[in-house]
Amino acid sequence: MRIVDARAMPISHEDLIAVTETSIYYREKTGKTSFSIYRYDEADGTVTPISHRAYEDYGISKLFVSDARVYFLNEIPDRTGVVRTELIAFDYRSGREDVLATFEKRGNSTLYWVLADRYFLFLTSFGDTDEAWLYDAETSFQERIRDERLVGHAGNFRELYLFSTELDGIPYIVCNARLDEFAYYEALEDGRVSPDDAIDHSEAILICSLDEAVEAIRSRQNEIPFENLIRLHGEGDTVQYLGERDKRLRFSTFVDEANEETIYELTAPDVLREVAVVDWGAYEPIDFTYDDVSSTIFIKVEESTDHTELIDATTGARFLDTAPFERVLASNYFIHESAADGTGGGVTVFNLETNERQTFEDAYYTVLDETIVILSTKQL
């Protein structure tokens, strides 16, 4: 793992495509809708255009990266409200562009999800309506998705946070199903629900094979047949995604009544292996951080003007420093990110191996391709 200071680049974390040992590949926007793909070479600061044309996206512009390919949309609206949308597969190493499909629909489309480099989920918005639909790039088949949970539309205001994984060579969709409290309270204020309404407060980890999910969409079923791996029913119970370790998804589940949190690893379609159990009452933590890079929880047990101590809930390892920090990456980089509070905020990184501390002003950070990328808060 290494640190790259990219504060001078006109990008945010949403524009990053890939980081190699020598270069950064990224999207640079021009105005609100136009963008192109570039490569920045660290050795001499050279910026090289990779795409051969500019693209336009009038909706929520999202990039999906798979190996050397990046998927995105290029939209060409006409004066009648019809938008011709190209689904682009772009090889950011060679600059080759493939137009996988072209659609014409009213409204703006968002590429919502990409599965197995074959199935593409879209959300098209026109006026007050949203429509989710699936496109199969191998067969050109497309069908509307009737399970509204996939686009955050559910009477109980539950959101599904979607992930993909392979178990014994079979691709699966895994969901962290959570109550969207913001939507719930907005609905209360708007009068769409009453405090007396029966709201499902359960949180869960759900799973379904990709083939079964696609078949459910093809056969126009109202719901995709997710199965429960875990379901919690307490009002204060939560499920949290903790990233991947050795290509296995990790989650934590907090049970409010027991004041206890368990970290699980998904090892089979019906098996969650217990990795660690956190008895929060035994720690009396000052703070804690869910870390989806290290796939653990960092518990802050001491903090003073000259001493901070964290515990890795998975391994039990203790980390100490004379300055504040919230997480440790690669067991070496102690990271502290300060809030803006009227200024630009900043990031401080202590390298345990070299005993060096770096401070980056007007900055925040993200982690991509085993690299800590420092970005400018002015680009947010």
XYZ file of C-alpha atoms in Angstrom:
380
model
C 0.000 0.000 0.000
C 1.177 3.526 -0.784
C -0.020 7.140 -0.702
C -0.756 9.259 -3.773
C -1.401 12.985 -3.365
C -3.954 13.825 -6.074
C -5.197 17.124 -4.645
C -4.071 19.039 -7.729
C -6.240 16.890 -9.997
C -9.733 18.170 -10.933
C -11.512 15.057 -9.655
C -13.434 13.624 -6.727
C -13.535 10.015 -5.530
C -16.442 9.344 -7.919
C -14.168 10.066 -10.894
C -11.418 7.570 -10.052
C -11.221 4.542 -12.340
C -7.952 2.795 -11.432
C -4.557 3.356 -9.829
C -1.440 1.508 -11.001
C 2.146 1.716 -9.779
C 2.800 4.607 -12.136
C -0.501 6.152 -13.203
C -4.008 7.254 -12.260
C -6.902 6.700 -14.665
C -9.829 9.027 -14.146
C -12.854 10.839 -15.531
C -12.686 14.611 -15.863
C -15.951 16.503 -16.159
C -16.579 19.596 -18.241
C -19.627 21.431 -16.997
C -22.448 19.420 -15.467
C -22.910 16.734 -18.111
C -19.805 16.264 -20.288
C -16.767 14.127 -19.425
C -13.704 12.430 -20.915
C -11.242 9.743 -19.728
C -7.604 10.591 -18.959
C -4.397 9.069 -17.599
C -2.094 10.934 -15.210
C 1.516 9.700 -15.057
C 3.127 10.342 -11.691
C 6.735 10.340 -12.889
C 6.532 13.490 -15.025
C 3.015 14.807 -14.355
C 1.881 14.144 -17.925
C -1.873 14.062 -18.566
C -2.878 11.957 -21.590
C -6.390 11.822 -23.085
C -7.519 8.192 -23.337
C -11.010 8.578 -24.776
C -11.323 9.716 -28.380
C -14.487 11.726 -27.808
C -16.375 13.465 -25.029
C -19.397 11.783 -23.455
C -22.598 13.226 -22.017
C -24.652 11.966 -19.098
C -27.646 14.036 -17.981
C -28.673 11.767 -15.102
C -26.704 10.411 -12.140
C -23.364 9.623 -13.762
C -21.865 6.417 -12.362
C -18.807 4.431 -13.428
C -18.494 0.661 -13.031
C -15.006 -0.837 -13.299
C -14.307 -4.497 -14.066
C -10.697 -5.482 -14.768
C -9.541 -3.069 -17.505
C -13.077 -2.140 -18.557
C -15.162 0.749 -17.312
C -18.885 0.870 -18.062
C -20.879 4.095 -18.347
C -23.622 5.797 -20.359
C -23.535 8.377 -23.138
C -26.832 10.248 -23.566
C -28.024 12.204 -26.603
C -31.371 13.938 -25.923
C -33.645 15.380 -28.564
C -36.148 18.224 -28.273
C -39.126 15.938 -27.665
C -37.826 14.456 -24.384
C -36.624 11.214 -25.955
C -33.030 10.334 -24.997
C -30.859 8.079 -27.123
C -28.603 6.292 -24.636
C -25.451 4.366 -25.501
C -24.142 1.705 -23.100
C -20.349 2.021 -23.334
C -17.685 -0.553 -22.426
C -14.384 1.332 -22.414
C -10.925 -0.263 -22.086
C -9.056 2.415 -20.161
C -5.645 0.865 -20.889
C -5.943 0.801 -24.695
C -8.584 3.485 -25.204
C -10.841 1.106 -27.114
C -14.542 1.894 -26.961
C -17.357 -0.606 -27.571
C -20.986 0.489 -27.784
C -22.756 -2.543 -26.316
C -26.275 -1.267 -26.956
C -28.316 1.806 -27.820
C -31.715 2.592 -26.288
C -34.290 5.285 -26.846
C -36.396 6.185 -23.808
C -38.089 9.235 -22.388
C -36.181 10.679 -19.430
C -32.697 10.198 -18.007
C -31.217 6.775 -17.368
C -28.739 5.720 -14.685
C -26.564 2.633 -14.931
C -27.498 1.174 -11.560
C -25.512 -2.061 -11.414
C -23.347 -4.391 -13.548
C -23.277 -8.146 -12.976
C -20.870 -10.696 -14.481
C -19.966 -8.253 -17.298
C -23.209 -9.330 -18.919
C -26.260 -8.070 -17.052
C -26.874 -4.331 -16.740
C -29.468 -2.815 -14.410
C -30.856 0.611 -15.306
C -33.049 3.162 -13.596
C -34.873 5.518 -15.966
C -36.600 8.597 -14.513
C -39.192 10.622 -16.364
C -41.302 13.157 -14.506
C -42.486 11.589 -11.248
C -41.960 7.989 -12.425
C -38.984 5.654 -12.089
C -38.577 2.418 -14.007
C -35.928 -0.209 -13.305
C -35.019 -2.647 -16.058
C -32.487 -5.340 -16.935
C -30.445 -5.652 -20.132
C -28.608 -8.848 -21.137
C -25.638 -7.855 -23.322
C -25.237 -11.400 -24.716
C -28.810 -11.863 -25.940
C -30.012 -8.214 -26.129
C -32.944 -9.249 -23.915
C -34.433 -6.494 -21.750
C -37.229 -6.550 -19.198
C -38.681 -4.268 -16.550
C -37.756 -5.154 -12.946
C -40.882 -5.419 -10.842
C -39.156 -5.823 -7.462
C -39.197 -2.198 -6.326
C -36.791 -2.902 -3.456
C -33.952 -2.808 -5.977
C -34.522 0.891 -6.560
C -35.354 1.844 -2.998
C -39.117 1.884 -3.445
C -40.817 -0.125 -0.733
C -43.795 0.548 1.487
C -41.708 -0.163 4.579
C -38.940 2.198 3.407
C -36.292 -0.517 3.350
C -33.194 -0.015 1.210
C -31.175 -2.855 -0.285
C -27.423 -2.392 -0.496
C -26.276 -4.784 -3.208
C -23.065 -6.788 -3.559
C -21.950 -9.638 -5.795
C -19.739 -12.625 -5.023
C -18.888 -16.127 -6.234
C -19.305 -19.231 -4.086
C -18.019 -22.529 -5.498
C -17.834 -20.881 -8.903
C -21.491 -19.776 -8.880
C -22.280 -16.018 -8.910
C -24.596 -14.703 -6.189
C -26.259 -11.422 -5.282
C -25.963 -10.562 -1.590
C -27.993 -7.771 -0.005
C -27.630 -5.854 3.205
C -31.292 -4.960 3.745
C -31.654 -1.951 6.027
C -34.394 0.381 7.141
C -33.834 3.709 5.445
C -34.465 5.979 8.436
C -34.106 9.172 6.389
C -36.875 8.133 3.988
C -38.979 6.990 6.924
C -38.776 10.292 8.774
C -39.309 12.252 5.564
C -42.448 10.167 4.996
C -43.619 10.984 8.523
C -43.143 14.702 7.898
C -44.933 14.486 4.557
C -47.854 12.641 6.146
C -47.430 9.607 3.870
C -47.137 7.332 6.910
C -48.300 7.567 10.498
C -46.261 6.808 13.650
C -48.878 4.121 14.316
C -48.269 2.348 10.997
C -46.674 -1.088 11.187
C -43.142 -0.449 9.932
C -40.809 -3.413 9.452
C -37.696 -2.459 11.445
C -35.900 -5.705 10.659
C -32.441 -5.671 9.105
C -31.041 -8.636 7.248
C -28.446 -10.248 5.037
C -30.152 -11.752 1.986
C -28.812 -13.951 -0.814
C -29.927 -15.175 -4.240
C -28.028 -16.803 -7.098
C -27.583 -14.575 -10.126
C -29.302 -17.113 -12.381
C -32.372 -17.226 -10.128
C -32.531 -13.437 -9.943
C -32.321 -13.068 -13.728
C -34.946 -15.773 -14.251
C -37.289 -14.004 -11.816
C -36.942 -10.810 -13.860
C -37.381 -12.676 -17.156
C -40.539 -14.386 -15.908
C -41.888 -11.029 -14.639
C -42.110 -12.031 -10.984
C -42.965 -9.283 -8.516
C -40.065 -10.133 -6.188
C -36.606 -11.628 -6.635
C -36.391 -14.807 -4.478
C -33.871 -13.673 -1.877
C -33.340 -16.002 1.065
C -32.441 -14.923 4.598
C -28.941 -15.562 5.852
C -29.635 -13.497 8.973
C -32.596 -11.355 10.006
C -32.627 -9.142 13.088
C -35.905 -7.842 14.468
C -34.963 -5.449 17.295
C -35.592 -1.763 16.606
C -31.970 -0.899 17.444
C -30.466 -3.902 15.654
C -28.259 -3.182 12.641
C -26.400 -4.948 9.847
C -23.197 -3.410 8.468
C -21.138 -4.290 5.371
C -17.422 -4.750 6.108
C -15.987 -5.294 2.638
C -14.145 -8.390 1.448
C -11.315 -10.467 2.860
C -9.755 -13.051 0.514
C -12.727 -12.580 -1.871
C -15.240 -13.396 0.879
C -17.839 -10.845 1.936
C -17.889 -9.746 5.570
C -20.733 -8.255 7.591
C -21.321 -7.340 11.197
C -24.601 -7.641 13.075
C -25.391 -5.616 16.187
C -28.049 -6.862 18.616
C -29.150 -3.966 20.774
C -30.664 -6.037 23.587
C -27.390 -7.937 24.142
C -25.197 -4.911 23.351
C -23.154 -7.307 21.255
C -21.822 -7.278 17.708
C -20.759 -10.294 15.653
C -18.538 -10.172 12.573
C -19.380 -12.811 9.963
C -17.756 -14.054 6.784
C -19.858 -15.533 3.975
C -18.321 -18.929 3.129
C -21.253 -20.724 1.419
C -24.748 -19.789 0.177
C -26.189 -20.840 3.544
C -23.189 -20.367 5.847
C -21.989 -17.275 7.719
C -18.794 -18.116 9.614
C -18.332 -16.257 12.898
C -15.087 -14.273 12.805
C -15.286 -12.295 16.037
C -17.722 -11.191 18.744
C -17.588 -7.705 20.264
C -19.020 -7.271 23.760
C -19.490 -3.512 23.704
C -20.125 -3.392 27.439
C -16.598 -4.671 28.081
C -14.981 -1.899 26.029
C -16.929 1.238 26.940
C -15.668 2.739 23.662
C -15.102 6.419 23.040
C -15.817 5.872 19.351
C -15.617 3.177 16.686
C -15.164 2.889 12.913
C -16.632 0.285 10.568
C -13.832 -0.384 8.089
C -14.718 -1.985 4.752
C -11.063 -1.913 3.605
C -9.555 -3.859 6.517
C -12.895 -5.708 6.981
C -13.051 -5.063 10.699
C -14.236 -2.625 13.364
C -11.716 -0.266 14.964
C -12.674 0.539 18.549
C -11.282 3.717 20.119
C -10.744 3.000 23.813
C -8.525 5.940 24.788
C -8.152 9.496 23.534
C -6.329 12.414 25.114
C -4.183 15.329 23.953
C -1.126 13.080 23.657
C -2.460 9.526 23.452
C -4.900 7.581 21.234
C -5.492 3.835 21.349
C -7.503 1.666 18.956
C -8.332 -2.031 19.073
C -8.937 -4.136 15.970
C -12.106 -6.081 16.852
C -11.201 -8.936 14.509
C -7.632 -9.619 15.594
C -7.498 -7.965 19.015
C -4.430 -5.986 17.931
C -3.864 -2.694 19.765
C -2.564 0.429 18.024
C -1.209 3.460 19.871
C -0.134 6.906 18.707
C 0.526 10.294 20.209
C -1.907 11.928 17.766
C -5.562 11.221 16.909
C -6.461 8.494 14.386
C -9.570 6.448 13.531
C -8.375 3.490 11.467
C -5.258 1.554 10.501
C -4.645 0.335 6.955
C -2.286 -2.549 6.130
C -1.304 -2.577 9.857
C 0.943 0.379 9.045
C -0.911 3.565 8.101
C -2.616 5.349 11.023
C -5.177 7.694 9.459
C -6.936 10.718 10.899
C -9.440 12.709 8.869
C -10.578 16.020 10.337
C -13.936 17.600 9.568
C -14.139 20.801 7.561
C -15.665 22.976 10.350
C -15.490 26.111 8.239
C -12.081 25.238 6.777
C -11.085 22.664 4.203
C -10.460 19.859 6.668
C -7.475 17.609 6.275
C -5.891 14.173 6.424
C -2.958 13.048 8.572
C -1.202 9.735 7.926
C 1.395 8.224 10.249
C 3.611 5.566 8.656
C 4.560 3.148 11.432
C 7.304 1.491 9.398
C 9.165 4.701 8.521
C 8.067 6.635 11.633
C 6.963 9.525 9.399
C 3.839 11.645 9.642
C 2.307 13.414 6.637
C -0.368 16.099 6.786
C -2.543 17.055 3.819
C -4.611 20.244 4.120
C -7.944 20.855 2.367
C -8.112 17.122 1.774
C -10.036 13.898 2.204
C -9.071 10.400 1.095
C -10.296 7.198 -0.483
C -8.711 3.774 -0.960
C -8.479 2.189 -4.410
C -6.249 -0.578 -5.781
C -4.223 -0.815 -2.546
C -3.545 2.924 -2.713
C -4.488 5.726 -0.320
C -5.530 8.496 -2.687
C -5.561 12.011 -1.208
C -8.149 14.247 -2.895
C -9.072 17.908 -2.616
C -12.166 18.893 -0.654
C -12.537 21.769 -3.136
C -13.694 19.226 -5.735
C -16.628 18.018 -3.642
